[in-house]
Short mmCIF file of C-alpha atoms and ligand atoms in Angstrom, two decimals:
data_model
loop_
_atom_site.label_atom_id
_atom_site.label_comp_id
_atom_site.label_asym_id
_atom_site.label_seq_id
_atom_site.Cartn_x
_atom_site.Cartn_y
_atom_site.Cartn_z
CA UNK A 26 -118.99 63.06 -77.04
CA UNK A 27 -119.25 61.55 -73.83
CA UNK A 28 -119.88 63.45 -70.20
CA UNK A 29 -117.26 62.86 -67.68
CA UNK A 30 -118.26 61.17 -64.68
CA UNK A 31 -115.69 60.60 -62.07
CA UNK A 32 -115.30 62.31 -58.51
CA UNK A 33 -114.28 66.04 -58.47
CA UNK A 34 -112.23 67.60 -55.87
CA UNK A 35 -114.16 70.31 -53.78
CA UNK A 36 -114.08 73.48 -55.24
CA UNK A 37 -111.71 76.21 -53.20
CA UNK A 38 -112.46 79.13 -51.12
CA UNK A 39 -112.42 82.47 -52.33
CA UNK A 40 -110.65 84.62 -49.86
CA UNK A 41 -109.94 87.88 -51.77
CA UNK A 42 -111.67 89.94 -53.69
CA UNK A 43 -110.29 93.25 -53.03
CA UNK A 44 -107.64 95.78 -55.06
CA UNK A 45 -103.96 95.41 -54.41
CA UNK A 46 -102.31 98.81 -53.82
CA UNK A 47 -99.04 99.18 -52.04
CA UNK A 48 -99.38 95.81 -50.25
CA UNK A 49 -102.63 97.01 -49.06
CA UNK A 50 -106.25 95.31 -49.84
CA UNK A 51 -108.45 98.15 -50.37
CA UNK A 52 -112.00 99.13 -51.42
CA UNK A 53 -112.41 100.74 -55.04
CA UNK A 54 -112.52 104.75 -54.39
CA UNK A 55 -115.90 104.64 -56.23
CA UNK A 56 -117.12 101.55 -54.73
CA UNK A 57 -117.48 99.76 -58.08
CA UNK A 58 -117.55 95.65 -58.59
CA UNK A 59 -118.54 93.21 -60.78
CA UNK A 60 -119.87 89.22 -60.93
CA UNK A 61 -117.50 86.58 -61.82
CA UNK A 62 -118.67 83.59 -62.92
CA UNK A 63 -118.17 79.65 -63.20
CA UNK A 64 -118.55 78.69 -66.89
CA UNK A 65 -119.17 75.08 -66.06
CA UNK A 66 -122.86 76.11 -64.54
CA UNK A 67 -122.93 79.80 -65.56
CA UNK A 68 -123.80 80.63 -61.79
CA UNK A 69 -122.14 84.01 -60.15
CA UNK A 70 -119.37 82.56 -57.98
CA UNK A 71 -118.03 86.31 -56.38
CA UNK A 72 -118.19 89.65 -56.59
CA UNK A 73 -114.90 91.45 -57.25
CA UNK A 74 -114.11 94.96 -56.84
CA UNK A 75 -113.62 97.11 -59.95
CA UNK A 76 -111.25 99.78 -60.18
CA UNK A 77 -112.06 102.85 -61.49
CA UNK A 78 -109.40 105.77 -63.46
CA UNK A 79 -109.17 107.08 -59.51
CA UNK A 80 -107.99 103.56 -58.24
CA UNK A 81 -105.66 103.32 -61.46
CA UNK A 82 -104.03 106.64 -60.34
CA UNK A 83 -103.39 105.50 -56.68
CA UNK A 84 -101.84 102.42 -57.96
CA UNK A 85 -99.71 104.10 -60.45
CA UNK A 86 -98.51 106.42 -57.60
CA UNK A 87 -97.81 103.58 -55.75
CA UNK A 88 -95.46 101.77 -58.44
CA UNK A 89 -94.06 105.22 -59.06
CA UNK A 90 -92.75 105.31 -55.40
CA UNK A 91 -91.75 102.19 -55.21
CA UNK A 92 -89.90 102.68 -58.26
CA UNK A 93 -87.69 105.50 -57.20
CA UNK A 94 -86.94 104.77 -53.48
CA UNK A 95 -85.64 101.92 -51.22
CA UNK A 96 -86.11 99.37 -50.75
CA UNK A 97 -86.86 98.03 -54.34
CA UNK A 98 -84.63 100.34 -56.34
CA UNK A 99 -81.61 99.86 -54.04
CA UNK A 100 -81.97 96.27 -53.97
CA UNK A 101 -79.54 94.15 -54.85
CA UNK A 102 -80.26 92.17 -58.06
CA UNK A 103 -79.70 88.98 -56.57
CA UNK A 104 -82.19 89.97 -53.95
CA UNK A 105 -84.92 90.57 -56.74
CA UNK A 106 -83.99 87.11 -57.85
CA UNK A 107 -84.63 85.63 -53.98
CA UNK A 108 -88.05 87.25 -53.94
CA UNK A 109 -89.12 85.87 -57.29
CA UNK A 110 -87.73 82.07 -56.38
CA UNK A 111 -89.70 82.21 -52.92
CA UNK A 112 -92.83 83.55 -54.64
CA UNK A 113 -92.14 80.15 -57.07
CA UNK A 114 -91.85 78.15 -53.77
CA UNK A 115 -95.19 79.37 -52.56
CA UNK A 116 -97.00 78.80 -55.63
CA UNK A 117 -95.68 75.31 -55.89
CA UNK A 118 -96.84 74.56 -52.34
CA UNK A 119 -100.23 76.02 -53.09
CA UNK A 120 -100.54 74.28 -56.61
CA UNK A 121 -103.44 72.12 -56.14
CA UNK A 122 -105.51 74.76 -54.48
CA UNK A 123 -104.37 77.41 -57.39
CA UNK A 124 -105.20 75.05 -60.05
CA UNK A 125 -108.40 74.34 -58.43
CA UNK A 126 -109.64 78.11 -58.40
CA UNK A 127 -108.29 78.69 -61.94
CA UNK A 128 -110.75 75.49 -63.27
CA UNK A 129 -113.40 77.10 -61.10
CA UNK A 130 -112.96 80.18 -62.74
CA UNK A 131 -111.60 79.90 -66.03
CA UNK A 132 -113.29 76.32 -66.88
CA UNK A 133 -109.85 74.75 -67.48
CA UNK A 134 -109.65 71.34 -67.22
CA UNK A 135 -107.97 70.44 -63.36
CA UNK A 136 -105.27 68.69 -65.57
CA UNK A 137 -104.59 71.71 -67.54
CA UNK A 138 -104.91 73.91 -64.76
CA UNK A 139 -102.26 71.61 -62.77
CA UNK A 140 -100.05 72.03 -65.88
CA UNK A 141 -100.30 75.85 -65.99
CA UNK A 142 -99.21 75.99 -62.43
CA UNK A 143 -95.92 74.05 -63.24
CA UNK A 144 -95.57 76.75 -66.05
CA UNK A 145 -95.80 79.51 -63.97
CA UNK A 146 -93.24 77.96 -61.46
CA UNK A 147 -90.92 77.40 -63.76
CA UNK A 148 -91.11 80.94 -65.41
CA UNK A 149 -90.77 82.49 -62.42
CA UNK A 150 -87.62 80.51 -61.56
CA UNK A 151 -86.11 81.17 -64.82
CA UNK A 152 -86.81 85.13 -64.43
CA UNK A 153 -85.29 84.45 -60.98
CA UNK A 154 -82.11 83.44 -62.06
CA UNK A 155 -81.67 86.34 -64.76
CA UNK A 156 -81.97 89.05 -62.15
CA UNK A 157 -78.36 89.13 -61.44
CA UNK A 158 -77.32 88.73 -65.20
CA UNK A 159 -78.69 91.43 -67.05
CA UNK A 160 -75.56 92.91 -67.98
CA UNK A 161 -74.25 96.03 -69.98
CA UNK A 162 -71.25 95.97 -72.08
CA UNK A 163 -68.12 98.04 -72.66
CA UNK A 164 -68.39 99.46 -76.08
CA UNK A 165 -64.93 100.45 -78.31
CA UNK A 166 -65.52 103.87 -78.85
CA UNK A 167 -63.94 106.02 -81.28
CA UNK A 168 -61.57 109.07 -79.47
CA UNK A 169 -60.17 108.75 -75.86
CA UNK A 170 -63.17 107.71 -73.92
CA UNK A 171 -64.53 105.02 -71.97
CA UNK A 172 -68.38 103.95 -72.87
CA UNK A 173 -70.24 101.65 -71.36
CA UNK A 174 -73.91 100.52 -71.36
CA UNK A 175 -76.16 100.16 -68.18
CA UNK A 176 -79.45 98.12 -68.30
CA UNK A 177 -81.99 99.81 -66.46
CA UNK A 178 -85.80 99.06 -65.68
CA UNK A 179 -88.26 100.58 -68.35
CA UNK A 180 -90.34 102.11 -65.23
CA UNK A 181 -93.94 101.75 -64.18
CA UNK A 182 -95.37 98.76 -66.31
CA UNK A 183 -99.22 98.09 -66.91
CA UNK A 184 -99.71 94.79 -67.64
CA UNK A 185 -103.07 93.45 -69.13
CA UNK A 186 -103.77 90.00 -69.59
CA UNK A 187 -106.37 87.56 -71.10
CA UNK A 188 -108.49 84.95 -69.29
CA UNK A 189 -107.24 81.86 -71.13
CA UNK A 190 -104.14 81.24 -69.03
CA UNK A 191 -105.11 83.66 -66.25
CA UNK A 192 -101.70 82.88 -63.74
CA UNK A 193 -99.38 81.61 -66.62
CA UNK A 194 -99.80 85.06 -68.31
CA UNK A 195 -99.31 86.83 -64.67
CA UNK A 196 -96.07 84.91 -64.70
CA UNK A 197 -95.19 85.70 -68.27
CA UNK A 198 -95.58 89.36 -67.06
CA UNK A 199 -94.37 89.43 -63.96
CA UNK A 200 -91.27 87.17 -64.11
CA UNK A 201 -89.10 89.77 -66.56
CA UNK A 202 -90.81 92.82 -65.30
CA UNK A 203 -89.86 91.89 -61.62
CA UNK A 204 -86.61 90.35 -62.66
CA UNK A 205 -85.37 93.74 -64.56
CA UNK A 206 -86.55 95.81 -61.56
CA UNK A 207 -89.68 97.21 -62.63
CA UNK A 208 -92.94 97.83 -60.80
CA UNK A 209 -96.05 96.40 -62.03
CA UNK A 210 -99.98 97.58 -61.86
CA UNK A 211 -101.30 94.52 -63.46
CA UNK A 212 -105.18 93.97 -64.60
CA UNK A 213 -106.41 90.78 -64.81
CA UNK A 214 -108.99 89.75 -67.44
CA UNK A 215 -112.50 90.36 -66.25
CA UNK A 216 -113.66 87.03 -66.83
CA UNK A 217 -110.65 85.63 -64.48
CA UNK A 218 -110.14 87.96 -61.80
CA UNK A 219 -109.57 84.98 -58.75
CA UNK A 220 -106.06 83.52 -59.24
CA UNK A 221 -104.45 86.96 -59.56
CA UNK A 222 -105.80 87.85 -56.36
CA UNK A 223 -104.32 85.06 -54.48
CA UNK A 224 -100.97 85.59 -56.15
CA UNK A 225 -101.09 88.96 -54.83
CA UNK A 226 -101.43 87.83 -50.97
CA UNK A 227 -98.38 85.23 -52.11
CA UNK A 228 -96.22 87.91 -53.37
CA UNK A 229 -96.61 90.17 -50.18
CA UNK A 230 -96.03 86.88 -48.16
CA UNK A 231 -92.71 86.54 -50.10
CA UNK A 232 -91.50 89.93 -49.34
CA UNK A 233 -91.68 92.30 -52.14
CA UNK A 234 -91.88 95.60 -51.07
CA UNK A 235 -95.15 97.98 -51.07
CA UNK A 236 -95.72 99.36 -54.49
CA UNK A 237 -93.83 96.77 -56.39
CA UNK A 238 -97.12 94.68 -57.60
CA UNK A 239 -100.10 96.12 -57.77
CA UNK A 240 -103.37 94.22 -59.02
CA UNK A 241 -106.60 96.14 -60.11
CA UNK A 242 -109.49 94.16 -61.23
CA UNK A 243 -112.16 95.63 -63.54
CA UNK A 244 -113.41 95.98 -67.11
CA UNK A 245 -111.18 96.68 -70.32
CA UNK A 246 -112.87 99.86 -71.38
CA UNK A 247 -112.43 101.26 -67.94
CA UNK A 248 -109.69 100.05 -65.59
CA UNK A 249 -107.63 98.89 -68.69
CA UNK A 250 -107.75 102.10 -70.57
CA UNK A 251 -107.12 104.28 -67.45
CA UNK A 252 -103.93 102.12 -67.60
CA UNK A 253 -103.01 102.96 -70.79
CA UNK A 254 -103.73 106.45 -70.72
CA UNK A 255 -102.04 107.24 -67.75
CA UNK A 256 -99.08 109.65 -68.04
CA UNK A 257 -96.99 108.19 -65.23
CA UNK A 258 -97.09 104.42 -66.57
CA UNK A 259 -93.73 103.86 -69.03
CA UNK A 260 -94.90 100.61 -70.82
CA UNK A 261 -98.01 98.96 -71.75
CA UNK A 262 -97.63 95.05 -72.01
CA UNK A 263 -100.59 93.24 -73.45
CA UNK A 264 -101.82 89.91 -74.19
CA UNK A 265 -105.57 89.63 -75.93
CA UNK A 266 -107.34 90.16 -79.21
CA UNK A 267 -105.98 92.06 -82.09
CA UNK A 268 -108.50 94.89 -81.71
CA UNK A 269 -107.74 95.89 -78.33
CA UNK A 270 -104.16 95.99 -79.42
CA UNK A 271 -104.99 98.80 -81.87
CA UNK A 272 -107.07 100.65 -79.84
CA UNK A 273 -104.37 100.29 -77.06
CA UNK A 274 -101.59 101.45 -79.41
CA UNK A 275 -103.62 104.46 -80.54
CA UNK A 276 -104.20 105.54 -76.90
CA UNK A 277 -100.63 105.11 -76.25
CA UNK A 278 -99.13 107.21 -78.80
CA UNK A 279 -100.53 110.30 -76.72
CA UNK A 280 -97.80 109.53 -74.05
CA UNK A 281 -95.66 107.66 -76.38
CA UNK A 282 -95.21 105.05 -73.87
CA UNK A 283 -93.62 101.46 -75.12
CA UNK A 284 -95.75 98.55 -76.11
CA UNK A 285 -95.67 94.81 -76.20
CA UNK A 286 -98.31 92.98 -77.65
CA UNK A 287 -98.97 89.04 -77.61
CA UNK A 288 -102.11 88.66 -79.90
CA UNK A 289 -104.30 86.13 -81.94
CA UNK A 290 -103.62 83.74 -84.54
CA UNK A 291 -104.99 81.46 -87.55
CA UNK A 292 -102.63 79.03 -87.19
CA UNK A 293 -101.61 76.63 -89.78
CA UNK A 294 -100.67 73.06 -88.96
CA UNK A 295 -99.40 71.30 -92.17
CA UNK A 296 -99.34 67.55 -92.35
CA UNK A 297 -97.97 65.67 -95.44
CA UNK A 298 -98.30 62.35 -96.39
CA UNK A 299 -95.11 60.72 -95.02
CA UNK A 300 -95.84 61.94 -91.53
CA UNK A 301 -96.12 59.17 -88.97
CA UNK A 302 -100.14 59.24 -89.34
CA UNK A 303 -100.99 58.10 -85.92
CA UNK A 304 -98.85 61.11 -84.17
CA UNK A 305 -100.06 63.10 -86.48
CA UNK A 306 -103.62 62.87 -85.89
CA UNK A 307 -102.97 62.79 -81.98
CA UNK A 308 -100.84 66.20 -82.71
CA UNK A 309 -103.57 67.78 -84.96
CA UNK A 310 -106.07 66.82 -82.41
CA UNK A 311 -104.24 68.41 -79.36
CA UNK A 312 -103.26 71.41 -81.70
CA UNK A 313 -106.86 72.39 -82.11
CA UNK A 314 -108.79 71.05 -78.84
CA UNK A 315 -106.17 71.67 -76.37
CA UNK A 316 -108.03 74.15 -73.71
CA UNK A 317 -111.18 74.09 -75.75
CA UNK A 318 -109.68 75.78 -78.86
CA UNK A 319 -109.05 78.83 -76.43
CA UNK A 320 -105.28 79.07 -77.17
CA UNK A 321 -103.53 81.81 -79.58
CA UNK A 322 -101.73 79.24 -80.86
CA UNK A 323 -104.47 76.80 -81.63
CA UNK A 324 -103.72 74.83 -85.08
CA UNK A 325 -106.86 76.12 -86.30
CA UNK A 326 -106.18 75.65 -90.10
CA UNK A 327 -105.24 71.97 -90.44
CA UNK A 328 -103.63 71.71 -94.08
CA UNK A 329 -103.50 67.78 -94.89
CA UNK A 330 -102.22 66.56 -97.95
CA UNK A 331 -104.69 65.08 -100.70
CA UNK A 332 -102.89 61.49 -100.64
CA UNK A 333 -104.02 61.26 -97.11
CA UNK A 334 -106.76 63.70 -96.50
CA UNK A 335 -109.67 61.38 -96.12
CA UNK A 336 -108.39 58.79 -93.76
CA UNK A 337 -107.00 61.39 -91.76
CA UNK A 338 -109.89 63.76 -91.17
CA UNK A 339 -111.85 60.26 -90.46
CA UNK A 340 -109.47 59.34 -87.69
CA UNK A 341 -109.66 63.22 -86.49
CA UNK A 342 -113.41 63.07 -86.10
CA UNK A 343 -113.61 59.53 -84.14
CA UNK A 344 -111.44 61.05 -81.69
CA UNK A 345 -113.63 64.02 -81.64
CA UNK A 346 -116.75 62.18 -80.96
CA UNK A 347 -114.97 60.62 -78.13
CA UNK A 348 -113.89 63.38 -76.47
CA UNK A 349 -115.02 63.50 -72.71
CA UNK A 350 -116.45 66.99 -71.99
CA UNK A 351 -117.78 68.07 -68.47
CA UNK A 352 -117.17 69.44 -65.35
CA UNK A 353 -113.56 70.67 -65.17
CA UNK A 354 -112.58 69.82 -61.56
CA UNK A 355 -113.61 66.31 -62.67
CA UNK A 356 -109.84 64.45 -63.40
CA UNK A 357 -111.42 62.52 -66.16
CA UNK A 358 -112.84 65.64 -67.77
CA UNK A 359 -110.76 66.28 -71.46
CA UNK A 360 -112.75 69.28 -72.17
CA UNK A 361 -114.31 71.78 -70.13
CA UNK A 362 -116.74 74.74 -70.77
CA UNK A 363 -115.54 77.86 -72.83
CA UNK A 364 -115.15 80.91 -70.72
CA UNK A 365 -118.10 82.70 -71.08
CA UNK A 366 -121.45 82.49 -72.88
CA UNK A 367 -120.53 85.35 -75.15
CA UNK A 368 -117.67 83.23 -76.32
CA UNK A 369 -119.62 80.14 -76.83
CA UNK A 370 -122.47 82.35 -78.82
CA UNK A 371 -119.36 83.47 -81.27
CA UNK A 372 -117.92 80.06 -81.35
CA UNK A 373 -121.48 78.74 -82.45
CA UNK A 374 -121.83 81.75 -84.62
CA UNK A 375 -118.97 80.42 -86.73
CA UNK A 376 -120.38 76.66 -86.54
CA UNK A 377 -123.49 78.44 -88.86
CA UNK A 378 -121.32 80.37 -90.82
CA UNK A 379 -119.03 77.27 -91.81
CA UNK A 380 -121.92 75.73 -93.03
CA UNK A 381 -123.85 78.48 -94.82
CA UNK A 382 -120.13 78.98 -96.53
CA UNK A 383 -120.39 75.65 -98.07
CA UNK A 384 -117.67 73.73 -96.01
CA UNK A 385 -118.41 70.04 -94.78
CA UNK A 386 -119.47 69.63 -91.24
CA UNK A 387 -117.83 66.06 -90.21
CA UNK A 388 -118.89 66.50 -86.38
CA UNK A 389 -119.80 68.74 -83.58
CA UNK A 390 -121.05 72.42 -84.46
CA UNK A 391 -123.52 72.73 -81.50
CA UNK A 392 -123.56 73.13 -78.01
CA UNK A 393 -123.02 70.59 -75.72
CA UNK A 394 -125.53 70.13 -72.64
CA UNK A 395 -127.94 73.09 -72.01
CA UNK A 396 -126.23 74.26 -69.02
CA UNK A 397 -123.00 76.09 -69.06
CA UNK A 398 -120.91 77.04 -71.94
CA UNK A 399 -119.85 73.87 -73.47
CA UNK A 400 -119.24 73.42 -77.23
CA UNK A 401 -118.65 70.19 -79.03
CA UNK A 402 -115.55 69.30 -80.70
CA UNK A 403 -116.10 70.48 -84.48
CA UNK A 404 -114.25 69.65 -87.96
CA UNK A 405 -115.19 71.32 -91.28
CA UNK A 406 -113.81 69.58 -94.36
CA UNK A 407 -113.14 70.80 -97.35
CA UNK A 408 -112.49 74.38 -96.26
CA UNK A 409 -111.65 76.87 -98.80
CA UNK A 410 -109.14 79.87 -97.94
CA UNK A 411 -111.33 82.81 -98.37
CA UNK A 412 -114.12 81.38 -96.20
CA UNK A 413 -114.59 83.14 -92.78
CA UNK A 414 -113.92 79.83 -91.04
CA UNK A 415 -110.71 79.67 -92.48
CA UNK A 416 -109.71 83.52 -92.23
CA UNK A 417 -111.19 84.73 -88.60
CA UNK A 418 -109.61 83.69 -85.29
CA UNK A 419 -112.45 81.68 -83.85
CA UNK A 420 -111.21 80.89 -80.00
CA UNK A 421 -112.68 77.86 -80.08
CA UNK A 422 -113.05 73.99 -80.64
CA UNK A 423 -113.31 74.55 -84.28
CA UNK A 424 -110.72 73.37 -86.86
CA UNK A 425 -111.19 73.84 -90.72
CA UNK A 426 -109.66 71.14 -92.70
CA UNK A 427 -107.48 72.45 -96.26
CA UNK A 428 -106.39 69.76 -98.53
CA UNK A 429 -103.33 70.93 -100.54
CA UNK A 430 -101.03 69.20 -103.07
CA UNK A 431 -97.32 70.39 -102.95
CA UNK A 432 -95.39 72.08 -100.46
CA UNK A 433 -94.78 75.50 -102.14
CA UNK A 434 -98.20 75.61 -102.45
CA UNK A 435 -98.90 74.81 -98.77
CA UNK A 436 -96.20 77.45 -97.88
CA UNK A 437 -97.66 80.01 -99.83
CA UNK A 438 -101.32 79.34 -98.09
CA UNK A 439 -100.49 79.09 -94.97
CA UNK A 440 -98.56 82.54 -95.11
CA UNK A 441 -101.78 84.14 -96.33
CA UNK A 442 -103.35 85.34 -93.03
CA UNK A 443 -102.64 88.52 -91.45
CA UNK A 444 -101.55 86.68 -88.36
CA UNK A 445 -98.29 85.25 -87.49
CA UNK A 446 -97.72 83.52 -83.89
CA UNK A 447 -97.27 79.94 -84.73
CA UNK A 448 -97.04 76.93 -87.24
CA UNK A 449 -96.46 73.54 -87.17
CA UNK A 450 -95.63 70.76 -89.80
CA UNK A 451 -95.65 66.85 -89.60
CA UNK A 452 -93.12 65.05 -92.21
CA UNK A 453 -90.39 62.61 -92.01
CA UNK A 454 -88.85 64.72 -94.94
CA UNK A 455 -86.00 66.85 -93.04
CA UNK A 456 -85.77 69.15 -96.28
CA UNK A 457 -89.49 70.01 -96.21
CA UNK A 458 -89.47 70.50 -92.63
CA UNK A 459 -86.36 72.95 -92.93
CA UNK A 460 -87.90 74.52 -95.69
CA UNK A 461 -91.28 75.04 -93.96
CA UNK A 462 -89.69 76.58 -90.66
CA UNK A 463 -87.48 78.67 -93.12
CA UNK A 464 -90.49 79.96 -95.32
CA UNK A 465 -93.61 80.17 -92.84
CA UNK A 466 -93.76 84.03 -91.43
CA UNK A 467 -94.56 83.06 -87.60
CA UNK A 468 -92.71 83.69 -84.65
CA UNK A 469 -92.78 79.90 -83.26
CA UNK A 470 -92.74 76.82 -85.67
CA UNK A 471 -93.30 73.34 -84.43
CA UNK A 472 -92.05 70.43 -86.28
CA UNK A 473 -93.65 67.14 -85.46
CA UNK A 474 -94.77 68.10 -82.12
CA UNK A 475 -97.59 70.96 -81.14
CA UNK A 476 -97.93 73.78 -78.34
CA UNK A 477 -94.57 73.08 -76.89
CA UNK A 478 -94.09 76.58 -74.95
CA UNK A 479 -91.09 77.03 -72.30
CA UNK A 480 -90.40 80.22 -70.14
CA UNK A 481 -86.85 79.42 -71.95
CA UNK A 482 -87.78 79.94 -75.53
CA UNK A 483 -88.91 83.27 -76.94
CA UNK A 484 -92.71 83.60 -77.59
CA UNK A 485 -95.01 86.42 -80.06
CA UNK A 486 -95.63 87.13 -83.34
CA UNK A 487 -95.03 88.27 -86.66
CA UNK A 488 -97.33 90.58 -88.26
CA UNK A 489 -100.41 91.42 -86.25
CA UNK A 490 -99.43 88.58 -83.70
CA UNK A 491 -97.93 90.92 -82.01
CA UNK A 492 -95.04 93.15 -81.22
CA UNK A 493 -91.97 92.19 -79.15
CA UNK A 494 -91.18 88.75 -77.63
CA UNK A 495 -91.90 87.08 -74.29
CA UNK A 496 -90.24 84.14 -72.52
CA UNK A 497 -86.37 83.45 -73.03
CA UNK A 498 -83.89 86.19 -72.87
CA UNK A 499 -85.79 88.09 -75.64
CA UNK A 500 -88.35 89.49 -73.16
CA UNK A 501 -85.19 91.47 -70.87
CA UNK A 502 -85.29 93.56 -73.67
CA UNK A 503 -88.60 94.67 -73.46
CA UNK A 504 -88.61 95.37 -69.98
CA UNK A 505 -85.06 97.30 -69.80
CA UNK A 506 -83.99 100.84 -71.28
CA UNK A 507 -80.18 100.79 -72.46
CA UNK A 508 -78.17 103.59 -71.04
CA UNK A 509 -74.79 104.73 -72.57
CA UNK A 510 -72.58 106.27 -70.26
CA UNK A 511 -69.43 108.02 -71.85
CA UNK A 512 -66.71 109.12 -69.79
CA UNK A 513 -63.66 111.48 -70.88
CA UNK A 514 -60.11 109.80 -70.38
CA UNK A 515 -57.16 111.80 -69.95
P1 ADP B 10 -110.68 88.74 -75.38
O1 ADP B 10 -111.78 89.03 -76.58
O2 ADP B 10 -110.31 87.67 -75.82
O3 ADP B 10 -111.37 88.79 -73.89
P2 ADP B 10 -109.59 91.38 -74.84
O4 ADP B 10 -108.50 91.97 -75.81
O5 ADP B 10 -110.68 91.93 -74.93
O6 ADP B 10 -109.41 89.65 -75.40
O7 ADP B 10 -109.18 91.22 -73.44
C1 ADP B 10 -108.21 91.04 -73.12
C2 ADP B 10 -107.64 92.10 -71.99
O8 ADP B 10 -107.72 93.08 -72.58
C3 ADP B 10 -108.42 91.75 -70.66
O9 ADP B 10 -107.96 92.25 -69.53
C4 ADP B 10 -109.69 93.12 -70.98
O10 ADP B 10 -109.92 93.59 -69.30
C5 ADP B 10 -108.68 94.20 -71.55
N1 ADP B 10 -109.10 95.22 -72.32
C6 ADP B 10 -109.97 95.06 -73.31
N2 ADP B 10 -110.46 96.00 -73.63
C7 ADP B 10 -109.72 97.22 -73.07
C8 ADP B 10 -109.14 98.47 -73.61
N3 ADP B 10 -110.38 99.01 -74.85
N4 ADP B 10 -107.99 99.31 -73.14
C9 ADP B 10 -107.35 98.39 -72.15
N5 ADP B 10 -107.24 96.83 -72.02
C10 ADP B 10 -108.78 96.31 -72.53
#
């Protein structure tokens, strides 16, 4: 593992740290704040306003008012689309600066942040196009009646997002919600509050009316919980940890609000001996180490057919040792820091545990350097299915290699997890590929590729990896209520 060294672009200026309620930047009623960090150095970069339940109530009231009155309520659907196109244009224009801010606050490499910004633009444009294409149906009802359906907004939506793709998750939430005419109160993750605030400024500039988008930073247990509990919030869209989703689902039961969840994974990545070795090694590497493994779809269970197992693991380890780790703002850097000390400590705990459980540590297993929250790319070989490192989502650059012999065996083992977010298979045999794709219990299956996620394709989890789908047309279903209108005919 090498330290990256090229010249880095300057860090961006931090302009906004307040709460956005009703298109105004305000201080919290009770004056709360929290520090946000640069994970590459561990230093505080800004103090950010923290919303209490009182601020949540103000934001929800603003969102309710916007939902039920002009101009948002009566706006032509095509004009909602135009606002989303405008926001996409503003993000595109400012992509470099937004990417730098994302890298500064989230520790993403600048190249990954730039790719995220393209994803944000694509997502906003994709849903802008949907705004005037959300249609009901006429229904061939029995009797002398005309029945038709209307697709109407769910209402005020609380959106709670994580720190690993801060702006992309915002776009996945705002795009479909706004295309369908909802109003939103967004709570970014406490680790990464900054880029969402800039998007709030751009949303005002784009022309979204007051109250349509509101942004409240703060802690999950306070700001997030108040949003979930609020009786005037109609739906919660959440991306984060499975344990948090359980808390949210229980709390949402009191008001029976709708919930959609995009949660974690322990995704199986299956390499058959007939795969293109070079591509499969590169693919398995990308599957686990993209964004330092801080990805809900990370290919963290790497099943390798026993005939090629040894060579495959050796080639993977060679690459891991060459990975350039360092300053995320340096364009040469391939892996930045983990997002926080808490995450780094959790990953290092699993590195110890894997050794205690008897897995073979091929490379990595330690902190990288002594400043910031960096972890070496880590490979455990000869992992058994029942080891904690094969079962738990580590959310870091740690892969468990599990040798296998037969296709039926690997499908069965791949499915032995309570997660079901993503899976991949590498083979030149079309029958094996189709069999795996059909039988694996996962919301996304990749064949001879990995981490291909697009605004156009439904994304979400089977089993405990989620409820509902984001992206594609599928997301619209979760942001509209269907109303049946029946008219007696003469
Ligand atoms: P992670 O462990 O990856 O940080 P979390 O599920 O804790 O994932 O965080 C994802 C988002 O959920 C963050 O915005 C966080 O503040 C929020 N959150 C955490 N706990 C709660 C809670 N009890 N109620 C609502 N939101 C929460």
